mmCIF file of C-alpha atoms in Angstrom:
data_model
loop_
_atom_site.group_PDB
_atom_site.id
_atom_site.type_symbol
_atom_site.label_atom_id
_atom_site.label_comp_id
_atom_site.label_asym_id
_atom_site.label_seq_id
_atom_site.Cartn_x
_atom_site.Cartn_y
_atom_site.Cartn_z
ATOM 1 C CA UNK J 1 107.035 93.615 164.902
ATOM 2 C CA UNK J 2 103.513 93.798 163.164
ATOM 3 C CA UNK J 3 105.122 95.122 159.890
ATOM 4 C CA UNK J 4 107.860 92.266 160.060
ATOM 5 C CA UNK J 5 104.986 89.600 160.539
ATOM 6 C CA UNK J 6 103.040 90.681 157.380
ATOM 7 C CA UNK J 7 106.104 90.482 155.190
ATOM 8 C CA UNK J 8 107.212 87.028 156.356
ATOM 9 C CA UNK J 9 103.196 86.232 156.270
ATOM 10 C CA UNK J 10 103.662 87.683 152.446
ATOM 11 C CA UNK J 11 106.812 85.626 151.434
ATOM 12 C CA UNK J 12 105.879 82.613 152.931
ATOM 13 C CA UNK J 13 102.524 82.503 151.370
ATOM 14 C CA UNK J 14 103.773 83.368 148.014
ATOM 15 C CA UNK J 15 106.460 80.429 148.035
ATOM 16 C CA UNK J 16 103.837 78.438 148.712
ATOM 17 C CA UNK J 17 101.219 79.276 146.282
ATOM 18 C CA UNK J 18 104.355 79.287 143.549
ATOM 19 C CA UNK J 19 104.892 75.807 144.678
ATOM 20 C CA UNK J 20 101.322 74.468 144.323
ATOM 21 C CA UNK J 21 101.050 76.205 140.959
ATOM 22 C CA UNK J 22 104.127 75.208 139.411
ATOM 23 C CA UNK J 23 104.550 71.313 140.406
ATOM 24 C CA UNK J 24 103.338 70.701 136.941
ATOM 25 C CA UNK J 25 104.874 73.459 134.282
ATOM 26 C CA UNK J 26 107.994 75.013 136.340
ATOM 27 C CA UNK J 27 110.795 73.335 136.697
ATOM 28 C CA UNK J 28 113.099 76.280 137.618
ATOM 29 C CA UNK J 29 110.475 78.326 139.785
ATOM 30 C CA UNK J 30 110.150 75.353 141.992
ATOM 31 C CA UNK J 31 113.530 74.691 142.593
ATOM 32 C CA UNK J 32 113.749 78.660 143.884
ATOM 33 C CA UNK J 33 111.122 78.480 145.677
ATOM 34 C CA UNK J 34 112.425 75.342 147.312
ATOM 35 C CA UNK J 35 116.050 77.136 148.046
ATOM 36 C CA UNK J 36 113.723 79.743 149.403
ATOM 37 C CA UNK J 37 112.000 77.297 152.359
ATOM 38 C CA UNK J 38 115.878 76.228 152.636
ATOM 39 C CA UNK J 39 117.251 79.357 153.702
ATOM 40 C CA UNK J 40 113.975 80.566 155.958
ATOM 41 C CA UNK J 41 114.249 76.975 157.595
ATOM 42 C CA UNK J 42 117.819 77.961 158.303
ATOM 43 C CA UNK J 43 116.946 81.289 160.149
ATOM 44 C CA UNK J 44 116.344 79.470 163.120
ATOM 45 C CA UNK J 45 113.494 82.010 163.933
ATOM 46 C CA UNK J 46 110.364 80.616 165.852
ATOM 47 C CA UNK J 47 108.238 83.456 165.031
ATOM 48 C CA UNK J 48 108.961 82.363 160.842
ATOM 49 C CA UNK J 49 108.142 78.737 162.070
ATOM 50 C CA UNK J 50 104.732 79.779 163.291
ATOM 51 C CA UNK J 51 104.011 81.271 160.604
ATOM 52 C CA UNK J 52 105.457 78.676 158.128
ATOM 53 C CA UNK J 53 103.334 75.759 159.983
ATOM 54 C CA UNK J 54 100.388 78.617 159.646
ATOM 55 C CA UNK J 55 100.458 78.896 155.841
ATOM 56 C CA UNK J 56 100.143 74.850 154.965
ATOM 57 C CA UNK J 57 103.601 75.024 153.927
ATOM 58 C CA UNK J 58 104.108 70.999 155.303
ATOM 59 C CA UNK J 59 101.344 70.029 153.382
ATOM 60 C CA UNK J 60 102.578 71.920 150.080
ATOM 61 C CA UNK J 61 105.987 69.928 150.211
ATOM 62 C CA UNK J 62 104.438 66.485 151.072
ATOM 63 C CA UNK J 63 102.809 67.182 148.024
ATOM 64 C CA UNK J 64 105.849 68.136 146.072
ATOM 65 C CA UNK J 65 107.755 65.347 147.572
ATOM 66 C CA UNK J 66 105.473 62.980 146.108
ATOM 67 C CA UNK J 67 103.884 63.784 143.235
ATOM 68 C CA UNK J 68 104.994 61.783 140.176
ATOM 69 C CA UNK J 69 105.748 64.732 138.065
ATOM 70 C CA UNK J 70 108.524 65.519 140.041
ATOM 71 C CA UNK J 71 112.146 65.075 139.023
ATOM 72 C CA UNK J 72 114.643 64.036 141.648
ATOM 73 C CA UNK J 73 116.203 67.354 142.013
ATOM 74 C CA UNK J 74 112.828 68.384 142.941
ATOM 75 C CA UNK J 75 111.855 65.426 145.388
ATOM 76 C CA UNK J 76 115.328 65.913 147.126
ATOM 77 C CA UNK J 77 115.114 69.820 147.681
ATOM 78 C CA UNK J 78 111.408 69.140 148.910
ATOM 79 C CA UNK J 79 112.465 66.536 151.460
ATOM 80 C CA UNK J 80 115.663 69.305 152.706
ATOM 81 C CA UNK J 81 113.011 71.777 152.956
ATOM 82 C CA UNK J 82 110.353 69.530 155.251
ATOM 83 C CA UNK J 83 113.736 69.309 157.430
ATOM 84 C CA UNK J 84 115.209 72.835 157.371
ATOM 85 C CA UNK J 85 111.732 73.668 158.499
ATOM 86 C CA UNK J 86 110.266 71.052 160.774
ATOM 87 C CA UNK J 87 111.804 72.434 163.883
ATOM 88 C CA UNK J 88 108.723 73.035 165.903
ATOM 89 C CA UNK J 89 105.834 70.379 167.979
ATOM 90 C CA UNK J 90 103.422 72.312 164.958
ATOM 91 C CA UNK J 91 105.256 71.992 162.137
ATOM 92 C CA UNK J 92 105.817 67.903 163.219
ATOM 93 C CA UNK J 93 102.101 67.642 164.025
ATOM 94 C CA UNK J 94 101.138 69.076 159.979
ATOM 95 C CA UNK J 95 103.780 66.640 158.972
ATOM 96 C CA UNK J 96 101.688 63.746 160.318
ATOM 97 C CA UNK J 97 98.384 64.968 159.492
ATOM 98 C CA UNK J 98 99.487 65.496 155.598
ATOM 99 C CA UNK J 99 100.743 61.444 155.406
ATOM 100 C CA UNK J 100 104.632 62.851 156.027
ATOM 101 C CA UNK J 101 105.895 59.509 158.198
ATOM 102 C CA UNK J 102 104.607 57.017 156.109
ATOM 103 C CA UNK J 103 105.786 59.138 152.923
ATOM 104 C CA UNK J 104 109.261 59.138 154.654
ATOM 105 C CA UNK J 105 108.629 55.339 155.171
ATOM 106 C CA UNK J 106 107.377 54.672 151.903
ATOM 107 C CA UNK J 107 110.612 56.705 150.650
ATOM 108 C CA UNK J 108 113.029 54.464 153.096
ATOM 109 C CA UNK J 109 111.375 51.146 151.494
ATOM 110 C CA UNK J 110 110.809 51.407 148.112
ATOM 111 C CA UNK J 111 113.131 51.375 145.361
ATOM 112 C CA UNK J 112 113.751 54.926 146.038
ATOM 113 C CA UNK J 113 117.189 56.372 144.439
ATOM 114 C CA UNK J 114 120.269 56.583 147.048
ATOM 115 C CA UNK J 115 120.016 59.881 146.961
ATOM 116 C CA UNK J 116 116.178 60.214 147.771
ATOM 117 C CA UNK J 117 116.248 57.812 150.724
ATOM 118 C CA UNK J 118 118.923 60.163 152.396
ATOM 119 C CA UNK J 119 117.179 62.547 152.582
ATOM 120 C CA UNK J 120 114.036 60.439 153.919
ATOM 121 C CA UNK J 121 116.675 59.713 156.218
ATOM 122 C CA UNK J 122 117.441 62.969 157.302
ATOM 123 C CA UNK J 123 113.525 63.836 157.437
ATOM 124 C CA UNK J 124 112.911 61.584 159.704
ATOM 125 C CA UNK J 125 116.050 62.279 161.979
ATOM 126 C CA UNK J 126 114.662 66.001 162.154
ATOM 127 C CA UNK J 127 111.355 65.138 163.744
ATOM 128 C CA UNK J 128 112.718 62.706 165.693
ATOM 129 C CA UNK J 129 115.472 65.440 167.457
ATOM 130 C CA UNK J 130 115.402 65.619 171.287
ATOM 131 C CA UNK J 131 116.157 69.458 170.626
ATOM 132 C CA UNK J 132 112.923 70.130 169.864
ATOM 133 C CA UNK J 133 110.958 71.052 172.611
ATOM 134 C CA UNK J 134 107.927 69.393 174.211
ATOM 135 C CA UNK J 135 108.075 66.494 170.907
ATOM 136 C CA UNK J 136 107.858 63.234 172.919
ATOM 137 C CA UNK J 137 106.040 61.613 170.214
ATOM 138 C CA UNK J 138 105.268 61.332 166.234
ATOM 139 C CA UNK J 139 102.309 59.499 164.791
ATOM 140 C CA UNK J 140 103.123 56.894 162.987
ATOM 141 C CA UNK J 141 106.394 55.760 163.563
ATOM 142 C CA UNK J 142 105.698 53.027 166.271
ATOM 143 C CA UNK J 143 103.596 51.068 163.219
ATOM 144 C CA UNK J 144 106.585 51.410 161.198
ATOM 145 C CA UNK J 145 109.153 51.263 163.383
ATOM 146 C CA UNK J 146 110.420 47.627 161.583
ATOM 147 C CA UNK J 147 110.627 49.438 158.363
ATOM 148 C CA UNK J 148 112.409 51.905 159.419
ATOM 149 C CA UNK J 149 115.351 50.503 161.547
ATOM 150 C CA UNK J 150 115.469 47.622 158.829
ATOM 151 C CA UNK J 151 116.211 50.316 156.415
ATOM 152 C CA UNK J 152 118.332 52.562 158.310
ATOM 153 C CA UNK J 153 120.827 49.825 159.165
ATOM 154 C CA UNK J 154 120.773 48.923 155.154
ATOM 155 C CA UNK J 155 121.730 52.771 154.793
ATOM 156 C CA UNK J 156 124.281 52.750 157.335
ATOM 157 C CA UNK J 157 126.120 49.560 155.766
ATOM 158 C CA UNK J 158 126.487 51.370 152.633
ATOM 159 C CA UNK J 159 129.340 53.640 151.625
ATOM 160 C CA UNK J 160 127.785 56.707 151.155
ATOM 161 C CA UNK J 161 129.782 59.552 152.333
ATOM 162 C CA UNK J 162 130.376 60.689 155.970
ATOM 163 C CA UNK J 163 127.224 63.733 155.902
ATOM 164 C CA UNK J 164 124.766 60.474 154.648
ATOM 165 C CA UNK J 165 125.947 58.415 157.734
ATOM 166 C CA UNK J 166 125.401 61.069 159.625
ATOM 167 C CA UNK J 167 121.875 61.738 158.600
ATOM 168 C CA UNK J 168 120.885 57.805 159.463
ATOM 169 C CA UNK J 169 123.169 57.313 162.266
ATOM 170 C CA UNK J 170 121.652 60.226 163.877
ATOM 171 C CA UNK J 171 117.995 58.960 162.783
ATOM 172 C CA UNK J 172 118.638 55.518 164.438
ATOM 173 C CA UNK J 173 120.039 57.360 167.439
ATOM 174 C CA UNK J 174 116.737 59.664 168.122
ATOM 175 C CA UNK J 175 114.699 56.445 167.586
ATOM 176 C CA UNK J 176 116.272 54.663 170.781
ATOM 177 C CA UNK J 177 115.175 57.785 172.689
ATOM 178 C CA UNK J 178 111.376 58.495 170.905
ATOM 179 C CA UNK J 179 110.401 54.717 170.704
ATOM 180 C CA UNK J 180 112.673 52.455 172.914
ATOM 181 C CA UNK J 181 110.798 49.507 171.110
ATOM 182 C CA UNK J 182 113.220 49.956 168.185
ATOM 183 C CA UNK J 183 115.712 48.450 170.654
ATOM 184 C CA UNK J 184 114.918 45.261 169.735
ATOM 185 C CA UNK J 185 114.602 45.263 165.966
ATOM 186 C CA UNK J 186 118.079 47.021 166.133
ATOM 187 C CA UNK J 187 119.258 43.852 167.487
ATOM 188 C CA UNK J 188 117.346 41.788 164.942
ATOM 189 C CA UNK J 189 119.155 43.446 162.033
ATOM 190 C CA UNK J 190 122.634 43.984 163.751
ATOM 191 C CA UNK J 191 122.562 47.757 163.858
ATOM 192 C CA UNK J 192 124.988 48.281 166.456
ATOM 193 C CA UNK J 193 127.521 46.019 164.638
ATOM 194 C CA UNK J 194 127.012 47.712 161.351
ATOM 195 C CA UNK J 195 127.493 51.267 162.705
ATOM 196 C CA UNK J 196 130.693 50.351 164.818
ATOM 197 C CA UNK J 197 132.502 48.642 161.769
ATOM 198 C CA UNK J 198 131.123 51.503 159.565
ATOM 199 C CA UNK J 199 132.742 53.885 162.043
ATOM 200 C CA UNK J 200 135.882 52.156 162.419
ATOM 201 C CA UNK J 201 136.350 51.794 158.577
ATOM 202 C CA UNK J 202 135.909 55.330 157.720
ATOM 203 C CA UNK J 203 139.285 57.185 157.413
ATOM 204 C CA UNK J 204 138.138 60.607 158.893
ATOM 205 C CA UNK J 205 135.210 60.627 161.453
ATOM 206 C CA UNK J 206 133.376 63.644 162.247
ATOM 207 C CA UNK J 207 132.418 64.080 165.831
ATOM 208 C CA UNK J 208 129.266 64.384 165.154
ATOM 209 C CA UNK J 209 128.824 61.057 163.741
ATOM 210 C CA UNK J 210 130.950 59.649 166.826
ATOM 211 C CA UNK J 211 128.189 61.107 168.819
ATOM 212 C CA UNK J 212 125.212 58.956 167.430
ATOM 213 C CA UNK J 213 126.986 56.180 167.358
ATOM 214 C CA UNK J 214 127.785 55.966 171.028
ATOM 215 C CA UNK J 215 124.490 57.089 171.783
ATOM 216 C CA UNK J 216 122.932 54.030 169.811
ATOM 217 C CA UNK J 217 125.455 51.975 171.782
ATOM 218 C CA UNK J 218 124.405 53.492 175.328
ATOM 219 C CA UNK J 219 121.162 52.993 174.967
ATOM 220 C CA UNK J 220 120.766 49.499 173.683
ATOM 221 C CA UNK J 221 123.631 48.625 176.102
ATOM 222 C CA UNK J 222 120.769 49.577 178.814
ATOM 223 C CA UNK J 223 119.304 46.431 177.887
ATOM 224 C CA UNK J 224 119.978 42.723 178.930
ATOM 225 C CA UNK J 225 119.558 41.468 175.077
ATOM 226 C CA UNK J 226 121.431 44.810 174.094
ATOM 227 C CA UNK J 227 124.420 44.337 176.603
ATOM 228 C CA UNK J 228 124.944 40.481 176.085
ATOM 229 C CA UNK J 229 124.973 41.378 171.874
ATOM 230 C CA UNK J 230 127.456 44.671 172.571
ATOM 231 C CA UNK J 231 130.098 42.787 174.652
ATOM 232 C CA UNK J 232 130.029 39.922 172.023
ATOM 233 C CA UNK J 233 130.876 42.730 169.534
ATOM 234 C CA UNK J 234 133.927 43.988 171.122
ATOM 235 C CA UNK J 235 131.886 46.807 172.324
ATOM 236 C CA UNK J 236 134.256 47.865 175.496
ATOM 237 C CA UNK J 237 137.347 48.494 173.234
ATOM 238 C CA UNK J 238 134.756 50.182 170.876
ATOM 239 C CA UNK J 239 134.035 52.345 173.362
ATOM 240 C CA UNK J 240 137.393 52.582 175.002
ATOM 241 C CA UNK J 241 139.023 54.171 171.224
ATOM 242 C CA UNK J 242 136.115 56.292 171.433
ATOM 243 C CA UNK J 243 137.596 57.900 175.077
ATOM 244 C CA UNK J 244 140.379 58.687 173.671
ATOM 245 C CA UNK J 245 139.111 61.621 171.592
ATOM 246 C CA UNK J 246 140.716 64.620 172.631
ATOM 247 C CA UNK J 247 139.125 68.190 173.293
ATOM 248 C CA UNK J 248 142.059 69.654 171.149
ATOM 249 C CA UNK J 249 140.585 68.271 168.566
ATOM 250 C CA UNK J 250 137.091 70.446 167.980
ATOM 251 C CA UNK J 251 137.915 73.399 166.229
ATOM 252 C CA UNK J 252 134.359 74.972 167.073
ATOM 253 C CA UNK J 253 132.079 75.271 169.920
ATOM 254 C CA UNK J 254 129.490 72.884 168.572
ATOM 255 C CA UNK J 255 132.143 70.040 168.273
ATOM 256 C CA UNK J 256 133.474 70.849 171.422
ATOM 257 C CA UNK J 257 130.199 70.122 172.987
ATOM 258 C CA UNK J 258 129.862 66.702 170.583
ATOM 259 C CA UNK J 259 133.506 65.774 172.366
ATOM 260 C CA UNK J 260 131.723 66.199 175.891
ATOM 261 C CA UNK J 261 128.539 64.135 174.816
ATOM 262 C CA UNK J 262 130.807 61.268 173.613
ATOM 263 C CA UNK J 263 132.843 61.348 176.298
ATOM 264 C CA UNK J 264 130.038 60.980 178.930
ATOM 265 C CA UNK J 265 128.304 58.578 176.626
ATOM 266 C CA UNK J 266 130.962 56.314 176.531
ATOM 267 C CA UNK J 267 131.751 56.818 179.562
ATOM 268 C CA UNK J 268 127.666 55.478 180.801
ATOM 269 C CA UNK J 269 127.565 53.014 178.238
ATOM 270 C CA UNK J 270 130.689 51.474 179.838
ATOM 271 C CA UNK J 271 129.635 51.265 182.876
ATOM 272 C CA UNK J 272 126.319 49.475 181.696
ATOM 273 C CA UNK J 273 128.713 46.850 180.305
ATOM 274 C CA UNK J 274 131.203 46.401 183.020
ATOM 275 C CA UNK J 275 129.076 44.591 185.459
ATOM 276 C CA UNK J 276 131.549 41.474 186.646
ATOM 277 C CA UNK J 277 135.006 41.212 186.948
ATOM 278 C CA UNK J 278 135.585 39.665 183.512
ATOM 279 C CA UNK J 279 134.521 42.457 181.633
ATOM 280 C CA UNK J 280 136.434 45.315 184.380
ATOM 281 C CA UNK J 281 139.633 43.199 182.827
ATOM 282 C CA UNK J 282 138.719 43.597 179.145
ATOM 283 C CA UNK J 283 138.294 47.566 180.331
ATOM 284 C CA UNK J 284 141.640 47.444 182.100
ATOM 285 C CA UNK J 285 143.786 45.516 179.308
ATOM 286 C CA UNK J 286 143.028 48.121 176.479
ATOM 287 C CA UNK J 287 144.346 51.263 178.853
ATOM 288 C CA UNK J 288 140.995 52.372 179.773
ATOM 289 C CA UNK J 289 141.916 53.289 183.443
ATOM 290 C CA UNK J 290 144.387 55.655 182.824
ATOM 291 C CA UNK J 291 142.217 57.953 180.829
ATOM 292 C CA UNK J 292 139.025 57.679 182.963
ATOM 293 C CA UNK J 293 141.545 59.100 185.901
ATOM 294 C CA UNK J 294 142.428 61.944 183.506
ATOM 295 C CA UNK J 295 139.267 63.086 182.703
ATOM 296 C CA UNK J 296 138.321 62.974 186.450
ATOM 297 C CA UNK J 297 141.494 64.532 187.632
ATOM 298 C CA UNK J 298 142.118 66.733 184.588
ATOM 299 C CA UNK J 299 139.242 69.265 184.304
ATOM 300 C CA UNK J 300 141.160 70.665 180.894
ATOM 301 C CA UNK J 301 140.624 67.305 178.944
ATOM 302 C CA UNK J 302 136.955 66.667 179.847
ATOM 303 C CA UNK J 303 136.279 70.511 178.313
ATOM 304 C CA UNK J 304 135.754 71.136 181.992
ATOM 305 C CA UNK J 305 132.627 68.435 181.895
ATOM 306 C CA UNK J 306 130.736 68.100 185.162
ATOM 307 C CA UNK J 307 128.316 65.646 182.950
ATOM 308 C CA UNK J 308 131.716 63.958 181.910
ATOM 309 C CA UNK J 309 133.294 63.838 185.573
ATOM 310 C CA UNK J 310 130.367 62.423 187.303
ATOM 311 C CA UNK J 311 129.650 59.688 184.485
ATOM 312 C CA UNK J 312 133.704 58.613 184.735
ATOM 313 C CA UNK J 313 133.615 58.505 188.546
ATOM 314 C CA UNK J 314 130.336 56.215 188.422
ATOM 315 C CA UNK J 315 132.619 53.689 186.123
ATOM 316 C CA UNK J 316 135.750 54.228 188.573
ATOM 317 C CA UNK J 317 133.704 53.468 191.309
ATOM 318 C CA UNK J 318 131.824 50.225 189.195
ATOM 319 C CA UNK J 319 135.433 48.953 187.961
ATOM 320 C CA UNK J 320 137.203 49.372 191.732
ATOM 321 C CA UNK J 321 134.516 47.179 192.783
ATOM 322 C CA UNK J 322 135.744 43.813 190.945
ATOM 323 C CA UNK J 323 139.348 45.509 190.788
ATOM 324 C CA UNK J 324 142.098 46.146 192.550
ATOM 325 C CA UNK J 325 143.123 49.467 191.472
ATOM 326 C CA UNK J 326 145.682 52.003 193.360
ATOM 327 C CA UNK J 327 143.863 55.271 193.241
ATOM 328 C CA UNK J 328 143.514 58.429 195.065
ATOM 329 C CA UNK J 329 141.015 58.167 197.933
ATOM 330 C CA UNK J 330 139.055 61.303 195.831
ATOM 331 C CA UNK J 331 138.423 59.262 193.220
ATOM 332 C CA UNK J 332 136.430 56.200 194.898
ATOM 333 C CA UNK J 333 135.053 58.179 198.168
ATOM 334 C CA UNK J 334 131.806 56.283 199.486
ATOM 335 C CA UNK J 335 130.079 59.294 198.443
ATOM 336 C CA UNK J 336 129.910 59.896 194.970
ATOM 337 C CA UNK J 337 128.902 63.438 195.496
ATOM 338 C CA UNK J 338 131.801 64.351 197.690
ATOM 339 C CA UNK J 339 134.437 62.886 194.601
ATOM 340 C CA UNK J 340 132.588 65.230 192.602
ATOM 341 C CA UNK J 341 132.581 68.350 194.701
ATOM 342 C CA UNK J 342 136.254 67.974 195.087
ATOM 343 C CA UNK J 343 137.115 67.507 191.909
ATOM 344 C CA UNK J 344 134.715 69.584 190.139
ATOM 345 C CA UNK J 345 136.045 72.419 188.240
ATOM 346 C CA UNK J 346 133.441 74.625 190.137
ATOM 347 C CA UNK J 347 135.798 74.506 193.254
ATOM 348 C CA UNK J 348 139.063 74.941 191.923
ATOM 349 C CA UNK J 349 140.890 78.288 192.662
ATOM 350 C CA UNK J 350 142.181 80.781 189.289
ATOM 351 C CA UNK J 351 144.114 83.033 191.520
#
């Protein structure tokens, strides 16, 4: 273990001191050394992110990402590296100490190539991740927090490719959870409309960007200003086409869990919405009801959810209240808790 730590200690610090003495002369070295940081960022190894944050590796690539000598190959590779890498609270906290937000800002506003702002984009969705453990916070984004949703929701508009709108999607999406004061300067600039329409013009969708979108639109629809603006942008059938995404479809395990996050979070964000009877029928004239009752009575098509059965019982139970609906008495039990034991997938029998 020793022996291993030296030679990552050794690799790491001579990518680094490459770095700081070629930004001026080395084209070519510094785009290795940059793939380098890549592919160690991609190791997903916490011991090599200790020692990365150890060896002012942050601080080397603000640099880099910065300095006016370099091209936009190299400004681009530098930003991918601060994100394959920033996966730990230390590695975040040298980002902020080195100037890293309001570079990312600075990046986000200025007249910044497509290209570059990105991958400012994507930056700034890394440190912002609700993956990383014990990061509740990051220094200086609540002073820029206009900037940044302004220009996020530019991004978003544009058509950029499906891996770009997931990068600022995403971003936007981890800002509702790190600073819920973004909330309303999403509604300021019409974020929620511009990802939906974005969304619902693209002709393939990855789950993964369906997954930040509906997150955006649970969270702000946890707000009076955010529900009234939602419902006024045909957010239930938004969220009811959304439902209808099948487990069939993920072909790995990773989008089979994205399914099961936007099935839950459509599921919540519905039942935020659906507070009166008028907007129960809205839910109720675009199908809705039938495939809430097959997720909750279908383990198979919730990817056998418990997250996803108890957030589609909560709206069964909010709907049935302004509603008359025929349903099983399992379904809408006084007890919430009871529907879900007996439905849960936990209790069924594979004999």
């Amino acid at each position: 273990s020793k022996l291993c730590d030296l030679s990552l200690r050794k690799e790491v610090k001579l990518v680094v001191e490459t770095l700081s003495s070629s930004l001026e002369n080395n084209e070519y070295l510094m785009v290795e050394c940059l793939n380098t940081l890549i592919e160690l960022g991609n190791q997903q190894s916490s011991q090599l992110y200790t020692i990365i944050a150890q060896m002012k590796t942050i601080e080397t690539l603000v640099n880099v990402s910065q300095s006016s000598s370099s091209v936009k190959e190299i400004k681009l590779l530098a930003l991918r590296s601060i994100s394959s890498v920033c996966c730990t609270v230390q590695c975040i906290r040298n980002l902020e100490k080195s100037g890293g937000i309001e570079m990312i800002t600075r990046f986000l506003v200025s007249g910044s190539s497509l290209e570059v702002r990105v991958e400012a984009a994507g930056v700034l969705a890394q440190i912002t991740s609700p993956w990383i453990s014990d990061n509740h916070q990051v220094q200086g984004l609540k002073e820029n927090l206009s900037n940044l949703v302004h220009q996020l929701s530019t991004l978003a508009r544009l058509q950029c490719g499906e891996d770009s709108f997931l990068l600022v999607s995403a971003a936007l999406a981890n800002l509702t959870f790190m600073e819920p004061g973004c909330m309303e300067m999403m509604l300021k600039h019409s974020t929620s409309r511009i990802l939906t329409s974005r969304l619902e013009s693209m002709s393939e969708v990855s789950i993964f960007a369906r997954d930040q979108v509906t997150t955006v639109i649970a969270n702000l629809a946890g707000t009076s200003g955010g529900r009234e603006r939602i419902l006024s942008e045909k957010g239930i059938e938004f969220l009811v086409s959304q439902m209808k995404v099948e487990v069939e479809s993920a072909e790995t395990s990773a989008e089979s869990a994205a399914v099961e996050r936007v099935l839950k979070k459509s599921a919540i964000a519905l039942c935020r919405l659906c507070l009166g009877e008028t907007e129960c029928r809205i839910l109720e004239g675009n199908g809705a009801l039938h495939r809430i009752v097959q997720l909750c009575q279908q383990p198979y098509t919730r990817n056998y959810s418990d997250s996803v059965l108890v957030a589609c019982l909560a709206l069964l139970r909010r709907v049935s209240a302004h509603l008359h609906m025929d349903l099983q008495e399992n379904l809408v039990q006084e007890n919430l808790v009871e529907s879900f034991r007996e439905l849960s997938h936990q209790h069924e029998s594979y004999v």
